[in-house]
mmCIF file of C-alpha atoms in Angstrom:
data_model
loop_
_atom_site.group_PDB
_atom_site.id
_atom_site.type_symbol
_atom_site.label_atom_id
_atom_site.label_comp_id
_atom_site.label_asym_id
_atom_site.label_seq_id
_atom_site.Cartn_x
_atom_site.Cartn_y
_atom_site.Cartn_z
ATOM 1 C CA MET A 1 -1.683 -5.665 -26.197
ATOM 2 C CA LYS A 2 1.548 -7.341 -27.072
ATOM 3 C CA LYS A 3 2.393 -10.663 -25.520
ATOM 4 C CA PHE A 4 5.778 -12.137 -24.653
ATOM 5 C CA ASN A 5 6.751 -15.410 -23.043
ATOM 6 C CA THR A 6 7.785 -14.536 -19.469
ATOM 7 C CA HIS A 7 6.439 -14.165 -15.894
ATOM 8 C CA PRO A 8 4.440 -11.442 -14.037
ATOM 9 C CA GLN A 9 4.121 -10.127 -10.594
ATOM 10 C CA LEU A 10 0.425 -10.091 -10.652
ATOM 11 C CA LEU A 11 -1.022 -9.305 -7.296
ATOM 12 C CA GLN A 12 1.835 -6.867 -7.012
ATOM 13 C CA ARG A 13 0.599 -5.252 -10.215
ATOM 14 C CA VAL A 14 -2.823 -5.012 -8.649
ATOM 15 C CA ARG A 15 -1.330 -3.853 -5.387
ATOM 16 C CA LEU A 16 0.592 -1.307 -7.353
ATOM 17 C CA LEU A 17 -2.673 -0.003 -8.703
ATOM 18 C CA PHE A 18 -4.123 0.065 -5.224
ATOM 19 C CA LEU A 19 -1.004 1.831 -4.071
ATOM 20 C CA ALA A 20 -1.522 4.644 -6.549
ATOM 21 C CA PHE A 21 -5.128 5.123 -5.477
ATOM 22 C CA VAL A 22 -4.541 4.576 -1.790
ATOM 23 C CA VAL A 23 -1.408 6.704 -1.853
ATOM 24 C CA VAL A 24 -3.750 9.427 -2.912
ATOM 25 C CA LEU A 25 -5.592 9.044 0.377
ATOM 26 C CA ALA A 26 -2.565 8.227 2.472
ATOM 27 C CA ALA A 27 -0.677 11.164 1.002
ATOM 28 C CA GLY A 28 -3.485 13.291 2.328
ATOM 29 C CA CYS A 29 -3.044 16.985 1.936
ATOM 30 C CA SER A 30 -4.640 18.761 -0.979
ATOM 31 C CA SER A 31 -2.328 17.134 -3.477
ATOM 32 C CA ILE A 32 -4.703 14.310 -4.424
ATOM 33 C CA ARG A 33 -5.185 15.807 -7.857
ATOM 34 C CA PHE A 34 -1.449 16.167 -8.447
ATOM 35 C CA THR A 35 -0.699 12.668 -7.138
ATOM 36 C CA TYR A 36 -3.481 11.022 -9.120
ATOM 37 C CA ASN A 37 -2.574 12.845 -12.331
ATOM 38 C CA HIS A 38 0.919 11.395 -11.998
ATOM 39 C CA GLY A 39 -0.283 8.041 -10.713
ATOM 40 C CA ASP A 40 0.443 6.198 -13.951
ATOM 41 C CA THR A 41 4.113 7.154 -13.680
ATOM 42 C CA LEU A 42 4.256 6.288 -9.968
ATOM 43 C CA LEU A 43 2.660 2.951 -10.727
ATOM 44 C CA TYR A 44 5.110 2.171 -13.487
ATOM 45 C CA TYR A 45 8.145 2.869 -11.302
ATOM 46 C CA TRP A 46 6.662 0.907 -8.415
ATOM 47 C CA LEU A 47 6.211 -2.105 -10.701
ATOM 48 C CA ASN A 48 9.672 -1.631 -12.145
ATOM 49 C CA ALA A 49 11.153 -1.961 -8.650
ATOM 50 C CA TYR A 50 9.694 -5.468 -8.446
ATOM 51 C CA ILE A 51 10.419 -6.909 -11.885
ATOM 52 C CA ASP A 52 12.844 -4.554 -13.652
ATOM 53 C CA ILE A 53 10.694 -3.976 -16.754
ATOM 54 C CA ASP A 54 12.631 -4.540 -19.974
ATOM 55 C CA SER A 55 12.503 -2.657 -23.270
ATOM 56 C CA ASP A 56 10.100 -5.159 -24.851
ATOM 57 C CA GLN A 57 7.581 -4.700 -22.062
ATOM 58 C CA SER A 58 7.907 -1.014 -21.318
ATOM 59 C CA ASP A 59 5.653 0.544 -23.975
ATOM 60 C CA TRP A 60 2.667 -1.756 -23.607
ATOM 61 C CA VAL A 61 2.897 -1.847 -19.829
ATOM 62 C CA LYS A 62 2.656 1.952 -19.819
ATOM 63 C CA LYS A 63 -0.319 1.800 -22.189
ATOM 64 C CA ASP A 64 -2.045 -0.754 -19.977
ATOM 65 C CA ILE A 65 -1.537 1.360 -16.893
ATOM 66 C CA ASP A 66 -2.864 4.394 -18.745
ATOM 67 C CA SER A 67 -5.920 2.439 -19.881
ATOM 68 C CA LEU A 68 -6.706 1.307 -16.350
ATOM 69 C CA PHE A 69 -6.352 4.853 -15.060
ATOM 70 C CA GLN A 70 -8.696 6.132 -17.734
ATOM 71 C CA TRP A 71 -11.285 3.530 -16.763
ATOM 72 C CA HIS A 72 -10.830 4.288 -13.071
ATOM 73 C CA ARG A 73 -11.093 8.046 -13.599
ATOM 74 C CA SER A 74 -14.247 7.810 -15.683
ATOM 75 C CA THR A 75 -16.120 5.191 -13.642
ATOM 76 C CA GLN A 76 -14.896 5.209 -10.035
ATOM 77 C CA LEU A 77 -13.904 8.642 -8.805
ATOM 78 C CA ARG A 78 -17.404 10.060 -8.450
ATOM 79 C CA ASP A 79 -18.191 7.050 -6.265
ATOM 80 C CA TYR A 80 -15.080 7.818 -4.214
ATOM 81 C CA ALA A 81 -16.355 11.357 -3.741
ATOM 82 C CA GLY A 82 -19.720 9.935 -2.683
ATOM 83 C CA LEU A 83 -18.123 7.602 -0.176
ATOM 84 C CA MET A 84 -16.051 10.441 1.214
ATOM 85 C CA THR A 85 -19.180 12.613 1.476
ATOM 86 C CA LYS A 86 -20.912 9.867 3.462
ATOM 87 C CA MET A 87 -17.921 9.595 5.794
ATOM 88 C CA GLN A 88 -17.859 13.372 6.162
ATOM 89 C CA ARG A 89 -21.531 13.315 7.135
ATOM 90 C CA GLN A 90 -20.938 10.523 9.649
ATOM 91 C CA LEU A 91 -18.159 12.554 11.218
ATOM 92 C CA GLY A 92 -20.347 15.650 11.321
ATOM 93 C CA ASP A 93 -23.125 13.782 13.097
ATOM 94 C CA GLY A 94 -20.657 13.058 15.880
ATOM 95 C CA ASN A 95 -22.203 9.680 16.659
ATOM 96 C CA VAL A 96 -20.556 7.435 14.088
ATOM 97 C CA THR A 97 -21.064 3.826 15.053
ATOM 98 C CA GLN A 98 -18.920 0.751 14.731
ATOM 99 C CA ASP A 99 -21.474 -0.746 12.326
ATOM 100 C CA GLU A 100 -21.211 2.308 10.065
ATOM 101 C CA LEU A 101 -17.440 2.028 9.990
ATOM 102 C CA LEU A 102 -17.636 -1.662 9.155
ATOM 103 C CA ALA A 103 -20.064 -0.863 6.325
ATOM 104 C CA ASP A 104 -17.577 1.686 4.974
ATOM 105 C CA TYR A 105 -14.851 -0.947 5.232
ATOM 106 C CA ARG A 106 -16.919 -3.424 3.208
ATOM 107 C CA ASP A 107 -17.597 -0.738 0.611
ATOM 108 C CA ILE A 108 -13.894 0.008 0.195
ATOM 109 C CA LYS A 109 -13.093 -3.710 0.044
ATOM 110 C CA ALA A 110 -15.677 -4.203 -2.719
ATOM 111 C CA ARG A 111 -14.183 -1.355 -4.758
ATOM 112 C CA THR A 112 -10.727 -2.825 -4.309
ATOM 113 C CA GLU A 113 -11.947 -6.161 -5.641
ATOM 114 C CA LEU A 114 -13.635 -4.460 -8.589
ATOM 115 C CA LEU A 115 -10.376 -2.821 -9.585
ATOM 116 C CA ALA A 116 -8.429 -6.059 -9.242
ATOM 117 C CA PHE A 117 -10.761 -8.093 -11.419
ATOM 118 C CA LYS A 118 -11.048 -5.279 -13.965
ATOM 119 C CA ALA A 119 -7.281 -5.599 -14.459
ATOM 120 C CA LEU A 120 -7.409 -9.336 -15.212
ATOM 121 C CA PRO A 121 -6.659 -9.086 -18.959
ATOM 122 C CA GLN A 122 -3.668 -6.812 -18.340
ATOM 123 C CA LEU A 123 -2.444 -8.987 -15.493
ATOM 124 C CA ALA A 124 -2.647 -12.042 -17.734
ATOM 125 C CA ASP A 125 -0.576 -10.414 -20.479
ATOM 126 C CA LEU A 126 1.956 -9.306 -17.943
ATOM 127 C CA ALA A 127 2.027 -12.768 -16.416
ATOM 128 C CA MET A 128 2.795 -14.302 -19.799
ATOM 129 C CA SER A 129 5.580 -11.809 -20.422
ATOM 130 C CA ILE A 130 7.744 -12.056 -17.318
ATOM 131 C CA LYS A 131 11.142 -13.686 -17.646
ATOM 132 C CA PRO A 132 12.828 -15.998 -15.107
ATOM 133 C CA ASP A 133 15.272 -13.309 -14.063
ATOM 134 C CA GLN A 134 12.335 -11.014 -13.352
ATOM 135 C CA ILE A 135 10.816 -13.604 -11.051
ATOM 136 C CA ALA A 136 14.159 -13.787 -9.260
ATOM 137 C CA GLN A 137 14.129 -9.994 -8.950
ATOM 138 C CA MET A 138 10.631 -10.174 -7.497
ATOM 139 C CA GLU A 139 11.685 -12.768 -4.932
ATOM 140 C CA LYS A 140 14.568 -10.542 -3.825
ATOM 141 C CA LYS A 141 12.184 -7.619 -3.449
ATOM 142 C CA PHE A 142 9.775 -9.753 -1.433
ATOM 143 C CA ALA A 143 12.619 -10.861 0.848
ATOM 144 C CA LYS A 144 13.714 -7.262 1.397
ATOM 145 C CA ASN A 145 10.166 -6.163 2.193
ATOM 146 C CA ASN A 146 9.796 -9.015 4.665
ATOM 147 C CA ALA A 147 13.071 -8.116 6.340
ATOM 148 C CA ASP A 148 11.886 -4.510 6.642
ATOM 149 C CA PHE A 149 8.603 -5.720 8.145
ATOM 150 C CA ARG A 150 10.436 -7.832 10.733
ATOM 151 C CA LYS A 151 12.682 -4.930 11.665
ATOM 152 C CA LYS A 152 9.856 -2.432 11.949
ATOM 153 C CA PHE A 153 7.112 -4.514 13.545
ATOM 154 C CA MET A 154 8.656 -7.675 15.041
ATOM 155 C CA SER A 155 11.737 -6.488 16.886
ATOM 156 C CA GLY A 156 11.857 -5.781 20.588
ATOM 157 C CA SER A 157 9.331 -6.620 23.271
ATOM 158 C CA VAL A 158 5.576 -6.970 22.863
ATOM 159 C CA GLN A 159 5.220 -3.384 24.066
ATOM 160 C CA ASP A 160 7.757 -2.240 21.483
ATOM 161 C CA GLN A 161 5.616 -3.882 18.805
ATOM 162 C CA GLN A 162 2.481 -2.285 20.249
ATOM 163 C CA ASP A 163 4.222 1.086 20.165
ATOM 164 C CA ALA A 164 5.298 0.639 16.528
ATOM 165 C CA ARG A 165 1.752 -0.201 15.504
ATOM 166 C CA PHE A 166 0.349 2.720 17.472
ATOM 167 C CA LYS A 167 2.836 5.114 15.889
ATOM 168 C CA LYS A 168 1.693 4.048 12.428
ATOM 169 C CA SER A 169 -1.950 4.570 13.413
ATOM 170 C CA MET A 170 -1.253 8.012 14.826
ATOM 171 C CA GLU A 171 0.319 9.106 11.570
ATOM 172 C CA GLN A 172 -3.042 8.458 9.915
ATOM 173 C CA PHE A 173 -5.097 10.082 12.678
ATOM 174 C CA GLU A 174 -2.920 13.189 12.605
ATOM 175 C CA LEU A 175 -3.369 13.362 8.858
ATOM 176 C CA TRP A 176 -7.116 13.539 9.365
ATOM 177 C CA PHE A 177 -7.479 15.459 12.611
ATOM 178 C CA GLY A 178 -4.248 17.347 13.179
ATOM 179 C CA SER A 179 -2.274 17.110 16.402
ATOM 180 C CA PHE A 180 -3.497 15.321 19.549
ATOM 181 C CA SER A 181 -2.973 16.177 23.195
ATOM 182 C CA ARG A 182 -0.977 13.944 25.515
ATOM 183 C CA ASP A 183 -4.154 12.774 27.249
ATOM 184 C CA GLN A 184 -5.809 11.959 23.939
ATOM 185 C CA GLU A 185 -2.777 9.981 22.826
ATOM 186 C CA ALA A 186 -2.778 8.011 26.065
ATOM 187 C CA ALA A 187 -6.429 7.031 25.570
ATOM 188 C CA LEU A 188 -5.789 6.108 21.964
ATOM 189 C CA HIS A 189 -2.726 4.058 22.860
ATOM 190 C CA LYS A 190 -4.857 2.030 25.278
ATOM 191 C CA ALA A 191 -7.498 1.434 22.591
ATOM 192 C CA SER A 192 -4.815 0.500 20.079
ATOM 193 C CA ASP A 193 -3.257 -2.038 22.453
ATOM 194 C CA ALA A 194 -6.668 -3.713 22.863
ATOM 195 C CA ARG A 195 -6.430 -4.939 19.290
ATOM 196 C CA PRO A 196 -5.082 -8.477 18.798
ATOM 197 C CA LEU A 197 -1.335 -8.401 18.216
ATOM 198 C CA ASP A 198 0.264 -11.234 16.291
ATOM 199 C CA ASN A 199 2.734 -9.952 13.744
ATOM 200 C CA GLU A 200 3.824 -13.514 13.055
ATOM 201 C CA ILE A 201 0.397 -14.131 11.495
ATOM 202 C CA TRP A 202 0.715 -11.048 9.297
ATOM 203 C CA LEU A 203 4.176 -12.146 8.195
ATOM 204 C CA GLN A 204 2.948 -15.666 7.458
ATOM 205 C CA GLU A 205 0.130 -14.250 5.345
ATOM 206 C CA ARG A 206 2.547 -12.010 3.455
ATOM 207 C CA THR A 207 4.895 -14.865 2.650
ATOM 208 C CA LEU A 208 2.009 -17.156 1.689
ATOM 209 C CA ARG A 209 0.724 -14.606 -0.834
ATOM 210 C CA GLN A 210 4.207 -14.134 -2.219
ATOM 211 C CA LYS A 211 4.775 -17.865 -2.648
ATOM 212 C CA LYS A 212 1.448 -18.257 -4.429
ATOM 213 C CA ILE A 213 2.264 -15.403 -6.795
ATOM 214 C CA VAL A 214 5.658 -16.851 -7.662
ATOM 215 C CA ALA A 215 4.203 -20.355 -8.067
ATOM 216 C CA LEU A 216 1.525 -19.082 -10.431
ATOM 217 C CA LEU A 217 4.033 -17.178 -12.535
ATOM 218 C CA ARG A 218 6.231 -20.224 -12.836
ATOM 219 C CA ARG A 219 3.244 -22.359 -13.787
ATOM 220 C CA VAL A 220 2.229 -19.903 -16.499
ATOM 221 C CA GLN A 221 5.714 -20.174 -17.964
ATOM 222 C CA GLN A 222 6.213 -23.913 -17.585
ATOM 223 C CA GLU A 223 2.792 -24.897 -18.914
ATOM 224 C CA LYS A 224 2.849 -22.195 -21.615
ATOM 225 C CA MET A 225 -0.656 -21.182 -20.594
ATOM 226 C CA ASN A 226 -2.728 -19.144 -23.047
ATOM 227 C CA LYS A 227 -4.510 -15.892 -22.239
ATOM 228 C CA GLU A 228 -7.779 -17.482 -21.134
ATOM 229 C CA GLN A 229 -6.032 -20.039 -18.930
ATOM 230 C CA THR A 230 -3.838 -17.367 -17.381
ATOM 231 C CA MET A 231 -6.791 -15.077 -16.651
ATOM 232 C CA SER A 232 -8.595 -17.976 -14.973
ATOM 233 C CA ALA A 233 -5.569 -18.816 -12.838
ATOM 234 C CA ILE A 234 -5.114 -15.200 -11.789
ATOM 235 C CA HIS A 235 -8.821 -14.861 -11.047
ATOM 236 C CA ASN A 236 -8.635 -17.882 -8.742
ATOM 237 C CA LEU A 237 -5.545 -16.519 -7.021
ATOM 238 C CA LEU A 238 -7.120 -13.118 -6.454
ATOM 239 C CA ARG A 239 -10.320 -14.699 -5.176
ATOM 240 C CA ASP A 240 -8.279 -16.827 -2.784
ATOM 241 C CA MET A 241 -6.429 -13.762 -1.523
ATOM 242 C CA PHE A 242 -9.547 -11.659 -1.070
ATOM 243 C CA ASP A 243 -11.289 -14.505 0.753
ATOM 244 C CA ARG A 244 -8.308 -15.268 2.949
ATOM 245 C CA MET A 245 -9.737 -13.371 5.921
ATOM 246 C CA ASP A 246 -12.560 -15.924 6.014
ATOM 247 C CA ALA A 247 -10.253 -18.934 5.902
ATOM 248 C CA PRO A 248 -11.046 -21.294 8.822
ATOM 249 C CA ASP A 249 -7.517 -21.063 10.224
ATOM 250 C CA ARG A 250 -7.522 -17.257 10.229
ATOM 251 C CA LYS A 251 -11.127 -16.086 10.506
ATOM 252 C CA ALA A 252 -11.215 -15.767 14.286
ATOM 253 C CA PHE A 253 -8.068 -13.627 14.350
ATOM 254 C CA PHE A 254 -9.062 -11.407 11.432
ATOM 255 C CA ASP A 255 -12.628 -10.930 12.699
ATOM 256 C CA ALA A 256 -11.307 -9.877 16.092
ATOM 257 C CA TYR A 257 -8.758 -7.583 14.498
ATOM 258 C CA VAL A 258 -11.296 -5.824 12.252
ATOM 259 C CA ASP A 259 -13.816 -5.541 15.092
ATOM 260 C CA ASN A 260 -11.308 -4.030 17.526
ATOM 261 C CA THR A 261 -9.836 -1.730 14.888
ATOM 262 C CA ALA A 262 -13.337 -0.336 14.275
ATOM 263 C CA LYS A 263 -13.683 0.226 18.022
ATOM 264 C CA PHE A 264 -10.293 1.940 18.004
ATOM 265 C CA ILE A 265 -11.386 4.334 15.250
ATOM 266 C CA VAL A 266 -14.699 5.066 16.990
ATOM 267 C CA THR A 267 -12.718 5.906 20.126
ATOM 268 C CA ALA A 268 -10.523 8.286 18.155
ATOM 269 C CA ILE A 269 -13.493 10.068 16.598
ATOM 270 C CA ARG A 270 -15.390 10.409 19.849
ATOM 271 C CA LEU A 271 -12.508 11.898 21.813
ATOM 272 C CA THR A 272 -11.617 14.518 19.190
ATOM 273 C CA THR A 273 -12.469 18.132 19.880
ATOM 274 C CA PRO A 274 -14.781 20.257 17.689
ATOM 275 C CA GLU A 275 -11.655 21.905 16.287
ATOM 276 C CA GLN A 276 -10.136 18.557 15.350
ATOM 277 C CA LYS A 277 -13.385 17.446 13.728
ATOM 278 C CA ALA A 278 -13.499 20.713 11.780
ATOM 279 C CA HIS A 279 -9.937 20.036 10.612
ATOM 280 C CA ALA A 280 -11.019 16.618 9.340
ATOM 281 C CA GLN A 281 -14.163 18.016 7.686
ATOM 282 C CA LYS A 282 -12.116 20.613 5.820
ATOM 283 C CA ARG A 283 -9.588 18.047 4.646
ATOM 284 C CA MET A 284 -12.320 15.685 3.509
ATOM 285 C CA GLN A 285 -14.041 18.462 1.573
ATOM 286 C CA GLY A 286 -10.785 19.102 -0.253
ATOM 287 C CA TRP A 287 -10.587 15.423 -1.193
ATOM 288 C CA ILE A 288 -14.233 15.397 -2.340
ATOM 289 C CA SER A 289 -13.577 18.402 -4.569
ATOM 290 C CA ASP A 290 -10.438 16.789 -5.963
ATOM 291 C CA PHE A 291 -12.179 13.496 -6.752
ATOM 292 C CA ASN A 292 -14.988 15.318 -8.546
ATOM 293 C CA ALA A 293 -12.508 17.442 -10.501
ATOM 294 C CA LEU A 294 -10.468 14.386 -11.463
ATOM 295 C CA ALA A 295 -13.624 12.614 -12.655
ATOM 296 C CA GLN A 296 -14.128 15.534 -15.026
ATOM 297 C CA GLY A 297 -10.607 15.124 -16.379
ATOM 298 C CA LYS A 298 -9.125 18.113 -14.553
#
């Protein structure tokens, strides 16, 4: 891969990859195959929104994205289908436990980390290629995203913020289970509100990650770091970000949040009707079929 002397938006590049794969799940419906087969293009345009890719970077960035997708398709998608099959079975049993959900969460987290560290060489080349004006573009994009976060999740009263969070959760539940009755929504709203609410912490964590990304990119440029040095720096940054939930100053909050979110999901599953569970089973089977087809290059 070609190298140029500029700056990258690393974690964002990784997050962009996650976006493409998670968008597949978040997009829901039976369009996983369509979305995934166009994921390289979606990823490229997502990245472009952050750093405004120039003509020198464009070709090899596209090739790198394509290479990562090829690796992901050939090595990861059957595992995704397996994970989805396990979740489908848990749902069918009707007695999914909080421990099972937390195990699924750890599994997904591990796969996310695998993808991030697999992309280290590409992230390093990108990091060494980003120009100062691209870092400035990234900072503007970060600022806009943070302003959007404040507007969506930090405006109004505490109850307004609870309602905004609940609305976001319901969008996901309705994707899986279909529509909910008024009584079901009331019970779910109560379970949602039991989760710790501190959007200031989430915003602080966002801005901390962003500052670390920008600082690393500037250091790569200023110190004219080579490929090995850049990969090591990015590795350390990613490790720091993935381990952040265990940081002494945040662990208690994040542990409580994860624990109560698992309880919230268990509540949602247990109050769904047989028809709603059947809706989720059918949707999951479509995703399993799509992941298996994609793994075969279809």
